[in-house]
Coordinates of C-alpha atoms and ligand atoms in Angstrom, one line a residue:
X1 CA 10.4 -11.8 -19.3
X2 CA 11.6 -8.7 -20.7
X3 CA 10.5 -5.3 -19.1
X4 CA 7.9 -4.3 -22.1
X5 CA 6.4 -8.0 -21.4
X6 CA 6.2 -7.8 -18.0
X7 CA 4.8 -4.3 -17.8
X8 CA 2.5 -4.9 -20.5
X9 CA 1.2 -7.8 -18.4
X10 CA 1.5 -6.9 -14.6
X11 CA -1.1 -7.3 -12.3
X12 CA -2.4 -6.9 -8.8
X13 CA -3.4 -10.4 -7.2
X14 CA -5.9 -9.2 -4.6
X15 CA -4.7 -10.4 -0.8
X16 CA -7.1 -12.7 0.1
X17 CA -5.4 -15.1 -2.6
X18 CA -2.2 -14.3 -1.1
X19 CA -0.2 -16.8 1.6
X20 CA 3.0 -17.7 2.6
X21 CA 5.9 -18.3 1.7
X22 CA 6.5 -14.7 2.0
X23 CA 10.0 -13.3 1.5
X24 CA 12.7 -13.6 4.1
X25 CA 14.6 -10.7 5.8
X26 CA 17.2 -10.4 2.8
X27 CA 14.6 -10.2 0.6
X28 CA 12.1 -8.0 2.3
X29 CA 15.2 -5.8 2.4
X30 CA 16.2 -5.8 -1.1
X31 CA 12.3 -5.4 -1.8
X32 CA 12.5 -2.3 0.2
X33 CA 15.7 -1.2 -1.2
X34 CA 14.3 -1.0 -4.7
X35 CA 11.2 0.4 -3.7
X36 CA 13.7 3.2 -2.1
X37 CA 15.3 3.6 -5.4
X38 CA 12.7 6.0 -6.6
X39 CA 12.6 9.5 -8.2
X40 CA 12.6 12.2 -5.1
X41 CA 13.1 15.8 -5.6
X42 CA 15.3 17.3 -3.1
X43 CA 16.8 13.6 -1.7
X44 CA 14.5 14.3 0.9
X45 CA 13.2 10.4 1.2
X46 CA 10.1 11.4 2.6
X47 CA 8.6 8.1 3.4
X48 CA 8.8 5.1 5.9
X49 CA 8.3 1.4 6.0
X50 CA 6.7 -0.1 8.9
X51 CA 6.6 -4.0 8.8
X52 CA 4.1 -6.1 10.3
X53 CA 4.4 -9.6 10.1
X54 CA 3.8 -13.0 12.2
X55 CA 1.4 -13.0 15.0
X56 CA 1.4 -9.1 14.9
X57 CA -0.5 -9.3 11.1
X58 CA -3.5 -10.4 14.5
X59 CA -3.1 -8.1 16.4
X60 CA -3.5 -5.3 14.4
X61 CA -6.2 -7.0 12.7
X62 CA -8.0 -7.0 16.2
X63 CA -7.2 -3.9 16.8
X64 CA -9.0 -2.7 13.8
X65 CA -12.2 -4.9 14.5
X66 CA -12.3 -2.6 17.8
X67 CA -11.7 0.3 16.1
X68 CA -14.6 -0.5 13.6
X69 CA -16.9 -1.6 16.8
X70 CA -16.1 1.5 18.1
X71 CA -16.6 4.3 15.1
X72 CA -19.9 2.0 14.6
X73 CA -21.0 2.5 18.0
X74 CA -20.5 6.1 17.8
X75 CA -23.1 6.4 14.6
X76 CA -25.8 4.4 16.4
X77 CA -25.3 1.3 14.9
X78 CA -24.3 -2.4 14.8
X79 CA -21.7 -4.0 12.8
X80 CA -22.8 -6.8 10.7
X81 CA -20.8 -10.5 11.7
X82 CA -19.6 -9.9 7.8
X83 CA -18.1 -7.2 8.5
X84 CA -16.3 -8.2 11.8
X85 CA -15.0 -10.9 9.9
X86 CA -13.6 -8.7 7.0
X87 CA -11.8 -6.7 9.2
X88 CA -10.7 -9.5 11.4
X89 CA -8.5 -11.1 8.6
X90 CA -7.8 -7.8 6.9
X91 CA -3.9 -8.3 8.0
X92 CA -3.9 -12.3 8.3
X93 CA -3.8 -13.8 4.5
X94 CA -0.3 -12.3 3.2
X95 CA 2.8 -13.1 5.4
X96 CA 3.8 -9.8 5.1
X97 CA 2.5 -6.2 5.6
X98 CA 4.7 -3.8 4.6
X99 CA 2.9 0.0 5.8
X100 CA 4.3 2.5 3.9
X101 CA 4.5 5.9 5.4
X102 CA 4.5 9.7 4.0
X103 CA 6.7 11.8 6.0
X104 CA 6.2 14.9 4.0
X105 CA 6.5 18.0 6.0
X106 CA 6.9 21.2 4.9
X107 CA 10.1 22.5 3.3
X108 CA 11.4 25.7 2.0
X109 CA 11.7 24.4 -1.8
X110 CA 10.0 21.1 -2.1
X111 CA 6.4 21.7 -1.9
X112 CA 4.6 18.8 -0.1
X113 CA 2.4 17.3 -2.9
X114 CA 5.8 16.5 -4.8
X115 CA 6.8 14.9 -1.7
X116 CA 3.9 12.9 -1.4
X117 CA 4.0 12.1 -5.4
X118 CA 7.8 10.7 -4.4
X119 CA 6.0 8.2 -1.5
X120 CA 3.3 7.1 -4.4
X121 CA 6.1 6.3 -6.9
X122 CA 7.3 4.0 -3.7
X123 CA 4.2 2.5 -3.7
X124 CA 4.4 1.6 -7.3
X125 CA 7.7 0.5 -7.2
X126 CA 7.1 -1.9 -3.8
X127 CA 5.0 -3.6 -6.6
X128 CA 7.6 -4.0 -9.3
X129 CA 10.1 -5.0 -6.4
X130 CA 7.8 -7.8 -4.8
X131 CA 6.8 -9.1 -8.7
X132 CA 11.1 -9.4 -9.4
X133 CA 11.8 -10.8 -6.2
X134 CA 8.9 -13.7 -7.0
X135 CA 6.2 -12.8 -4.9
X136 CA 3.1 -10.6 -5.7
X137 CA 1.2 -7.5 -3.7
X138 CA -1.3 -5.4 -3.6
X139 CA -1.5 -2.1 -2.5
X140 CA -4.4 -1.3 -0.3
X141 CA -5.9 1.9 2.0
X142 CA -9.3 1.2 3.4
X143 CA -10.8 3.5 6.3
X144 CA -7.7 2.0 8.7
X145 CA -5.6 3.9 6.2
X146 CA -7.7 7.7 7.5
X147 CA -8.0 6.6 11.2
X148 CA -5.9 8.6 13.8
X149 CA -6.4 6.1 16.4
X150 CA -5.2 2.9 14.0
X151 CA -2.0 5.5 13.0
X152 CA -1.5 6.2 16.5
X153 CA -1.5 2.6 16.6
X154 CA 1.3 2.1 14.2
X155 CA 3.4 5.0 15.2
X156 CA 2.7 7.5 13.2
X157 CA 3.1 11.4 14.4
X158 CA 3.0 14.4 13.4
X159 CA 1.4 14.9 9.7
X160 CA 2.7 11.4 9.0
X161 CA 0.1 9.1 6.2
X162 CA -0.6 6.2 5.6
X163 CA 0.4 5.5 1.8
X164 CA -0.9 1.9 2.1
X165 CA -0.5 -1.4 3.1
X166 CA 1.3 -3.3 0.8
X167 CA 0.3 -6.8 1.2
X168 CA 3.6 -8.9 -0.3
X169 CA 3.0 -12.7 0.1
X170 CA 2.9 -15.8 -3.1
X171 CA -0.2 -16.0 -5.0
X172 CA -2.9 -18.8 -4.8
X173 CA -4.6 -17.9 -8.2
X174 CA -3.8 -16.3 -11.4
X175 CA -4.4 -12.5 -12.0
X176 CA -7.7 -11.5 -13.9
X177 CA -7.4 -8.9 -16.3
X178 CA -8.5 -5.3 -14.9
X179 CA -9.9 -2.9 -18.1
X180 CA -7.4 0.1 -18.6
X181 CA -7.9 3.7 -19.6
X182 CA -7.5 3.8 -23.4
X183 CA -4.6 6.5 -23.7
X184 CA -5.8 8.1 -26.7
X185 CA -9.3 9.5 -24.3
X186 CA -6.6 10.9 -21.8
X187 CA -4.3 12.6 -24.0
X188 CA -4.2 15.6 -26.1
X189 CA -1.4 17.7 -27.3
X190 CA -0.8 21.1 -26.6
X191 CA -1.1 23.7 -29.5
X192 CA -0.9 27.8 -28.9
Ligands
FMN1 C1 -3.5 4.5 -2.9 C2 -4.3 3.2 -3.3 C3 -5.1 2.7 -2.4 C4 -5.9 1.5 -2.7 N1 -6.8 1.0 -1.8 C5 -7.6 0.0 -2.1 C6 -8.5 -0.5 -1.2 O1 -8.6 -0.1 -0.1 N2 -9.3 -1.5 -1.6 C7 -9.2 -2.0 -2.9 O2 -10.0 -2.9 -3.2 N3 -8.3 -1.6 -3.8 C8 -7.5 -0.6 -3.4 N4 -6.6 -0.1 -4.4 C9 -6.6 -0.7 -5.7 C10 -5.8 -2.0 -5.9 O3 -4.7 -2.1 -5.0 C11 -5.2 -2.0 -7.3 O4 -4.9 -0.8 -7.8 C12 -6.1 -2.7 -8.2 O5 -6.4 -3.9 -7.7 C13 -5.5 -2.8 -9.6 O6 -4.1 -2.9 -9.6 P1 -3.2 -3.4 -10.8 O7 -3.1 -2.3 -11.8 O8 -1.9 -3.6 -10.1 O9 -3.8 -4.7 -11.3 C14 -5.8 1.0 -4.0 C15 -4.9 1.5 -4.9 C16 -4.2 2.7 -4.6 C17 -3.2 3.2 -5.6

C-alpha cells in the first residue's frame, strides 16, 4: 500500500477487538524505534516508554479496579459490577501495553508545550509504527491516565504524564469508518 493509500485509509481498531499475537521483543523495539524517530526541538527526547505486558497487563488492571473502588468511595458512592468489570479488563485484551511518558520539564529555550507536542507526535507515530509492523493500536487515556496514585504506580515522578496507553496487539474485526473534520471548515488563509 502506498503511503497516500494507507494514510487515506488508517484507522484505530478499538482494544477490546485486539488479541494476541502481539509483536515480539525485536519488533516491539523497532515499533518503538520508529515511534522515536519523531520531530523534537532541541533533541531533548522528552518522553518514555513503559511496557506492560503478560500477567502484569492484570495486575495493573486490578490495581486500577482498587483505585476506582477507592476514588468512588471517597464521593459517597458504589461502583456499578459494569463498571468493575470495565476496568478490570482495561489492560487484559491487547498483548501489549505500551505507556508512553512525557518527560517535559522546564528548559531555558524549549518551552514545555513544544515538548509535550514532540511526545504527541510519538503518540501518532506508535500508530504508524504498529500498523507497518502488522499489528494495530489504539491510543487511549481514561481517568488512570490523570491519577497520581496509578502514575505512582507505574513509576512516574516528578511532572512526568501520562501520554497514553498505546494498546498494540492483532485485530479481531475490521475498522469502521470514524467521520473526519472537513478541512475546508478549519482552514482559512491569512490576508493583511
Ligand atoms: C490523547 C488521546 C487520548 C485518548 N483517549 C481515549 C480514551 O480514553 N477513550 C477513547 O474511547 N478514546 C480515546 N482516544 C481516541 C481514540 O484512541 C482514537 O483517537 C479514535 O478511536 C479514532 O482514532 P483513528 O483516527 O486512529 O481512527 C484518545 C485519543 C487521544 C489522541
Amino acid at each position: 500500500m502506498d503511503l497516500k493509500t494507507y494514510l487515506s485509509s488508517r484507522r484505530t481498531i478499538p482494544s477490546a477487538h485486539l488479541s494476541g499475537p502481539g509483536p515480539d521483543q525485536q519488533q516491539c523495539n523497532d515499533i518503538l524505534t520508529l515511534a522515536s524517530r519523531t520531530p523534537d526541538h532541541g533533541k531533548l527526547a522528552p518522553w518514555r516508554f513503559i511496557l506492560v505486558t503478560g500477567t502484569e497487563r492484570q495486575a495493573l488492571s486490578d490495581f486500577c479496579v482498587a483505585r476506582q473502588k477507592a476514588i468512588a468511595q471517597d464521593e459517597g458512592r458504589t461502583l456499578t459490577e459494569a463498571e468493575i468489570d470495565k476496568t478490570a479488563t482495561t489492560f487484559t485484551k491487547a498483548p501489549l501495553i505500551v505507556v508512553l511518558v512525557s518527560t517535559a520539564v522546564e528548559h531555558p529555550k524549549i518551552p514545555l508545550w513544544e515538548q509535550e507536542l514532540a511526545a504527541g507526535a510519538v503518540g501518532m507515530n506508535l500508530l504508524h509504527a504498529s500498523n507497518a509492523l502488522g499489528f494495530s493500536a489504539q491510543w487511549l487515556s481514561a481517568w488512570m491516565a490523570y491519577d497520581p496514585k496509578v502514575c505512582a504506580k507505574l513509576g512516574l515522578t516528578g511532572t512526568e504524564r501520562i501520554a497514553g496507553f498505546f494498546h498494540i496487539g492483532t485485530p479481531q474485526e475490521g475498522p469502521v469508518e470514524r467521520a473526519r473534520p472537513d478541512v475546508s471548515d478549519i482552514t482559512t488563509h491569512w490576508s493583511t
